[in-house]
Coordinates of C-alpha atoms and ligand atoms in Angstrom, one line a residue:
M1 CA 0.0 0.0 0.0
K2 CA 1.3 3.4 -1.0
E3 CA 0.5 6.8 0.6
L4 CA 0.3 10.1 -1.2
V5 CA 0.4 13.0 1.2
I6 CA -0.7 16.4 -0.1
I7 CA 0.6 19.4 1.8
S8 CA 1.3 23.1 1.5
G9 CA 3.5 25.5 3.5
K10 CA 0.3 27.2 4.8
G11 CA -3.5 27.1 4.3
G12 CA -5.4 28.6 1.4
T13 CA -3.4 27.3 -1.6
G14 CA -6.1 24.9 -2.8
K15 CA -4.5 21.8 -1.2
T16 CA -7.8 20.4 -0.1
S17 CA -9.4 21.0 -3.5
F18 CA -6.7 18.9 -5.1
A19 CA -6.9 16.2 -2.4
A20 CA -10.7 16.0 -2.9
S21 CA -10.3 15.8 -6.7
F22 CA -7.7 13.0 -6.6
A23 CA -9.9 11.2 -4.0
Y24 CA -12.9 11.5 -6.4
L25 CA -10.8 10.3 -9.4
A26 CA -9.4 7.3 -7.4
G27 CA -12.9 6.3 -6.3
E28 CA -13.2 3.2 -4.2
N29 CA -9.7 2.1 -5.1
A30 CA -8.3 4.4 -2.4
V31 CA -8.7 5.0 1.3
L32 CA -8.7 8.7 2.3
A33 CA -7.4 10.5 5.3
D34 CA -7.7 14.1 6.5
Y35 CA -4.8 15.1 8.8
D36 CA -6.0 18.7 9.2
V37 CA -7.6 18.0 12.5
D38 CA -7.7 21.6 13.6
A39 CA -9.8 22.6 10.6
S40 CA -10.8 19.6 8.7
D41 CA -12.7 20.2 5.5
L42 CA -12.1 17.4 3.1
H43 CA -15.3 15.9 4.3
I44 CA -17.2 19.1 3.3
L45 CA -16.4 18.4 -0.3
L46 CA -16.8 14.6 -0.2
E47 CA -19.9 14.6 2.0
P48 CA -19.4 11.2 3.6
K49 CA -21.9 9.2 5.6
I50 CA -20.4 8.7 9.1
K51 CA -20.2 5.0 10.0
K52 CA -18.3 5.1 13.3
T53 CA -17.4 7.8 15.8
Y54 CA -14.6 7.5 18.4
Q55 CA -13.5 9.7 21.2
F56 CA -9.9 10.9 21.3
Y57 CA -8.2 11.5 24.7
G58 CA -5.0 13.5 24.5
G59 CA -3.1 14.4 27.6
K60 CA -4.5 15.0 31.1
K61 CA -6.2 17.9 32.8
A62 CA -6.8 18.8 36.5
N63 CA -10.2 19.3 38.0
I64 CA -11.1 20.3 41.6
I65 CA -13.6 18.2 43.6
R66 CA -15.5 21.0 45.4
E67 CA -16.8 18.9 48.2
K68 CA -13.2 17.9 49.2
C69 CA -11.5 21.3 48.7
I70 CA -10.6 23.1 52.0
G71 CA -9.8 26.3 50.2
C72 CA -6.1 26.5 51.2
G73 CA -5.2 28.1 47.8
K74 CA -2.0 26.2 47.4
C75 CA -2.9 25.0 43.9
Q76 CA -3.5 28.6 42.8
E77 CA -0.1 29.7 44.2
I78 CA 1.9 27.1 42.4
C79 CA 0.1 27.0 39.0
R80 CA 2.4 28.9 36.7
F81 CA -0.2 28.9 33.9
D82 CA -2.8 30.8 36.0
A83 CA -5.3 28.1 35.4
V84 CA -6.7 28.1 39.0
K85 CA -9.3 30.8 39.7
N86 CA -11.0 31.8 42.9
V87 CA -14.6 32.4 42.0
D88 CA -16.9 33.4 44.9
D89 CA -14.4 31.9 47.4
K90 CA -14.4 28.5 45.5
F91 CA -11.3 27.3 43.7
E92 CA -11.8 26.0 40.2
I93 CA -9.6 25.1 37.2
N94 CA -10.0 26.6 33.8
K95 CA -9.7 23.7 31.4
I96 CA -8.5 25.8 28.5
D97 CA -5.6 27.3 30.6
C98 CA -4.6 24.1 32.3
E99 CA -1.5 22.6 30.7
G100 CA -1.8 19.3 32.4
C101 CA 1.5 19.4 34.3
G102 CA -0.1 17.7 37.3
Y103 CA 1.7 19.8 39.9
C104 CA -1.5 20.9 41.7
Y105 CA -2.7 17.3 41.8
R106 CA 0.5 16.3 43.6
I107 CA 0.6 19.1 46.2
C108 CA -3.1 19.3 47.2
P109 CA -3.1 18.4 51.0
V110 CA -6.5 16.7 50.9
D111 CA -6.5 14.9 47.5
A112 CA -9.2 17.3 46.2
I113 CA -7.8 17.4 42.7
K114 CA -8.6 14.8 40.0
F115 CA -6.1 14.4 37.2
E116 CA -7.9 12.7 34.4
D117 CA -7.5 11.8 30.7
N118 CA -8.8 14.8 28.7
L119 CA -11.4 14.3 25.9
S120 CA -9.9 16.5 23.3
G121 CA -11.6 15.5 20.1
K122 CA -13.4 12.9 18.0
W123 CA -12.5 10.9 15.0
Y124 CA -14.7 9.3 12.4
I125 CA -14.7 6.4 9.9
S126 CA -17.0 7.4 7.0
K127 CA -18.0 6.4 3.4
T128 CA -17.9 9.0 0.6
R129 CA -20.3 9.3 -2.3
R130 CA -17.7 7.5 -4.4
N131 CA -17.9 4.6 -1.9
S132 CA -14.4 5.2 -0.6
T133 CA -13.5 5.2 3.1
L134 CA -12.6 8.5 4.6
V135 CA -11.0 8.8 8.1
F136 CA -11.1 12.3 9.6
A137 CA -11.2 14.0 13.0
K138 CA -12.2 17.1 14.8
L139 CA -10.1 18.5 17.6
G140 CA -12.1 20.4 20.3
I141 CA -11.7 24.2 20.5
A142 CA -8.4 25.3 22.1
E143 CA -7.3 21.7 22.3
E144 CA -3.7 20.7 21.6
N145 CA -2.1 17.3 20.9
S146 CA -3.1 17.6 17.2
G147 CA 0.2 15.7 16.2
K148 CA -1.0 12.8 18.4
L149 CA -4.4 12.8 16.8
V150 CA -2.9 13.0 13.3
S151 CA -0.8 9.9 14.2
K152 CA -4.0 8.1 15.3
I153 CA -5.8 9.0 12.0
K154 CA -2.8 7.8 10.0
E155 CA -2.6 4.5 11.9
V156 CA -6.3 3.8 11.4
A157 CA -6.3 4.8 7.7
H158 CA -3.2 2.5 7.1
N159 CA -4.9 -0.4 8.9
L160 CA -8.2 0.1 6.9
A161 CA -6.3 0.2 3.6
N162 CA -4.4 -3.0 4.4
E163 CA -7.4 -4.9 5.8
N164 CA -9.4 -4.0 2.7
N165 CA -6.6 -4.7 0.2
K166 CA -6.5 -1.1 -1.1
D167 CA -3.2 -0.2 -2.6
L168 CA -3.5 3.6 -2.2
L169 CA -4.0 6.0 0.7
I170 CA -4.6 9.7 -0.3
S171 CA -4.1 12.1 2.6
D172 CA -4.8 15.8 3.0
G173 CA -1.9 16.8 5.2
A174 CA -1.9 19.2 8.1
P175 CA -0.8 22.8 7.2
G176 CA 2.4 24.5 8.3
I177 CA 5.7 23.0 9.2
G178 CA 5.1 22.0 12.9
C179 CA 4.4 18.8 14.7
P180 CA 1.1 17.9 12.9
V181 CA 2.6 18.1 9.4
I182 CA 5.6 16.0 10.5
A183 CA 3.1 13.4 11.8
S184 CA 1.2 13.7 8.5
L185 CA 4.4 12.9 6.5
S186 CA 5.6 9.8 8.4
N187 CA 6.0 6.9 6.1
A188 CA 4.7 8.8 3.0
N189 CA 5.6 7.3 -0.3
Y190 CA 5.2 10.5 -2.2
V191 CA 4.6 14.1 -1.1
L192 CA 2.8 16.6 -3.3
I193 CA 3.3 20.2 -2.3
V194 CA 0.7 22.6 -3.6
T195 CA 2.0 26.2 -3.9
E196 CA 1.1 29.4 -5.6
P197 CA 3.3 32.1 -7.2
S198 CA 3.4 34.8 -4.6
L199 CA 6.5 35.9 -2.5
S200 CA 5.0 34.3 0.6
G201 CA 3.9 31.2 -1.3
F202 CA 7.5 30.7 -2.7
H203 CA 8.9 31.3 0.8
D204 CA 6.5 28.6 2.3
L205 CA 7.5 26.2 -0.5
K206 CA 11.2 26.5 0.4
R207 CA 10.5 26.0 4.1
I208 CA 8.2 22.9 3.5
L209 CA 10.6 21.4 1.0
E210 CA 13.4 21.7 3.5
L211 CA 11.3 19.7 5.9
V212 CA 10.4 17.1 3.3
K213 CA 14.0 16.7 2.2
H214 CA 15.1 16.4 5.9
F215 CA 13.0 13.3 6.2
G216 CA 14.1 12.0 2.9
Y217 CA 10.7 11.8 1.1
S218 CA 10.2 12.0 -2.7
A219 CA 8.2 15.1 -3.7
G220 CA 6.6 16.9 -6.5
C221 CA 4.7 20.1 -6.7
I222 CA 1.6 21.7 -8.3
I223 CA 1.8 25.4 -9.0
N224 CA -1.8 26.6 -8.5
K225 CA -2.9 29.9 -10.2
Y226 CA 0.5 29.9 -12.0
D227 CA -0.6 32.8 -14.3
I228 CA -1.2 35.4 -11.5
N229 CA 2.6 36.0 -11.4
E230 CA 4.5 34.4 -14.2
N231 CA 7.8 35.8 -13.1
I232 CA 7.6 34.0 -9.7
T233 CA 6.3 30.9 -11.4
K234 CA 9.5 30.9 -13.5
E235 CA 11.5 31.3 -10.3
I236 CA 9.6 28.4 -8.7
E237 CA 10.3 26.3 -11.8
I238 CA 14.1 27.0 -11.7
F239 CA 14.1 26.4 -7.9
S240 CA 12.3 23.1 -8.4
H241 CA 14.7 22.0 -11.1
N242 CA 17.7 22.7 -8.9
N243 CA 16.1 20.9 -5.9
E244 CA 14.9 17.7 -7.5
L245 CA 11.2 18.8 -7.1
E246 CA 9.3 17.6 -10.1
I247 CA 6.5 19.9 -11.3
I248 CA 3.5 17.7 -11.5
G249 CA 1.3 20.4 -13.0
K250 CA 0.6 24.1 -13.5
I251 CA -3.0 25.2 -13.0
P252 CA -4.2 28.5 -14.2
Y253 CA -6.3 30.9 -12.1
S254 CA -9.9 29.7 -12.4
D255 CA -13.2 30.6 -10.8
S256 CA -14.2 26.9 -11.1
F257 CA -12.5 26.3 -7.7
P258 CA -14.7 28.7 -5.6
K259 CA -17.8 27.8 -7.6
S260 CA -17.3 24.1 -7.1
L261 CA -16.7 24.7 -3.4
V262 CA -20.0 26.6 -3.1
L263 CA -21.8 23.6 -4.6
K264 CA -19.8 21.2 -2.4
Q265 CA -18.3 19.5 -5.5
T266 CA -14.8 18.6 -6.4
V267 CA -13.4 20.7 -9.3
V268 CA -13.2 17.6 -11.5
E269 CA -17.0 17.1 -11.1
Y270 CA -17.8 20.8 -11.6
D271 CA -15.6 21.6 -14.5
K272 CA -15.2 18.4 -16.6
L273 CA -13.7 20.0 -19.6
D274 CA -11.2 22.7 -18.8
I275 CA -9.7 22.8 -15.2
G276 CA -11.0 19.3 -14.5
K277 CA -9.0 17.9 -17.5
T278 CA -5.9 19.6 -16.3
V279 CA -6.3 18.2 -12.8
E280 CA -6.9 14.8 -14.3
R281 CA -3.6 15.0 -16.1
C282 CA -1.9 15.8 -12.8
W283 CA -3.6 12.7 -11.3
S284 CA -2.3 10.5 -14.2
K285 CA 1.2 11.8 -13.7
L286 CA 1.0 11.3 -9.9
Q287 CA 0.0 7.7 -10.3
T288 CA 3.3 7.0 -12.1
K289 CA 5.1 8.2 -9.0
L290 CA 3.4 5.9 -6.6
Ligands
SF4_301 S1 -4.8 22.7 47.0 FE1 -6.5 21.3 47.2 S2 -7.5 22.0 49.0 FE2 -6.1 23.6 48.5 S3 -7.4 25.0 47.3 FE3 -6.4 23.7 45.8 S4 -7.9 22.0 45.6 FE4 -8.5 23.1 47.4
SF4_302 S1 -2.3 20.6 36.2 FE1 -0.7 22.1 36.2 S2 -1.4 23.6 34.7 FE2 -3.2 22.4 35.3 S3 -4.1 23.6 37.0 FE3 -2.7 22.0 37.9 S4 -0.8 23.2 38.1 FE4 -2.0 24.3 36.7

C-alpha cells in the first residue's frame, strides 16, 4: 500500500481542492485521510456518511472536587499557567488554561484534585459518495495534541487500507511546518506540495521542501494559479529543477475552484472540460510516481 500526502506551506493554496479531486478520481480504489484535525474540511467536499465515531483522549487535565477542597489556595499559588481561579471563594480550574502538568494534583493536601484523561476530540470512519472510506477528525476548540491525533488517524487509515486490500491512501496533510505536518508525513511514499506564485507562497514552498528533504521523502509540486505572477512561477520552476522537485502540473487561475466549493463538489466534477481535465492530467502523472 502506498501513501500520497498532499501538503502546502500554509493554508489557502487549494490543497484540499486537489486532495478531494484526486480522491474523487481514485474512487473506491483508495482510502482517504484528512490530517488537518484543527480545521478539517475534506469531508465538506466529499460529504461522507459517518459509519463510526470514536473519542480521542489527548493528555490530562486537572479538576477540583469542590466537596473535598478546603480552600487553602496552594494550587492557585503554584500554578504557573494561572489556570486556577478563585470564583466566589471557591477554587476551580479553567480547562483551557490548564497545561496538564499535574503539579497541583501532587501538592493538594487533601486529595481534592482529580487528574484525568482529557477528551480533546473525536474521529470518524465514513463512506464518501464514491464509496471510498474517509478517516477524519475534529479536535475540540483550544485543544492541543493535534500531532498525536494525526498519528491516530494515520494508523487507522493505514490499517483500513491494508485490511481492505486497497493499494492507495490519499491524505490531505496538516498545514504549516510543525508537529502535525511532521506526523502527516511519516512513512509517506510521495509528497505533493501545492504552492502558488506569490512571495509568501514561494517562501513557504522553500520551508516545507526543506522539511520534506530532511526526512528523505520523494516530492513533486503543483503550482496553482500559475498565471497570476508568471515571473515568480518561473523562479519556482528554476528552484524546483535545482532541488529535485518535479513539477506535476501548473494550474491557471480559475473561478471553477470557488464555484465548485459553493456547490460542495470537487473541481473535476464541476468543470469536466477545462480545469477538470488539467487536474486529471496531474492525477495521471502522480499515479506514475506511486
Ligand atoms: S490545593 Fe486542594 S484543598 Fe487547596 S485550594 Fe487547591 S484544591 Fe482546594
Ligand atoms: S495541572 Fe498544572 S497547569 Fe493544570 S491547574 Fe494544575 S498546576 Fe495548573
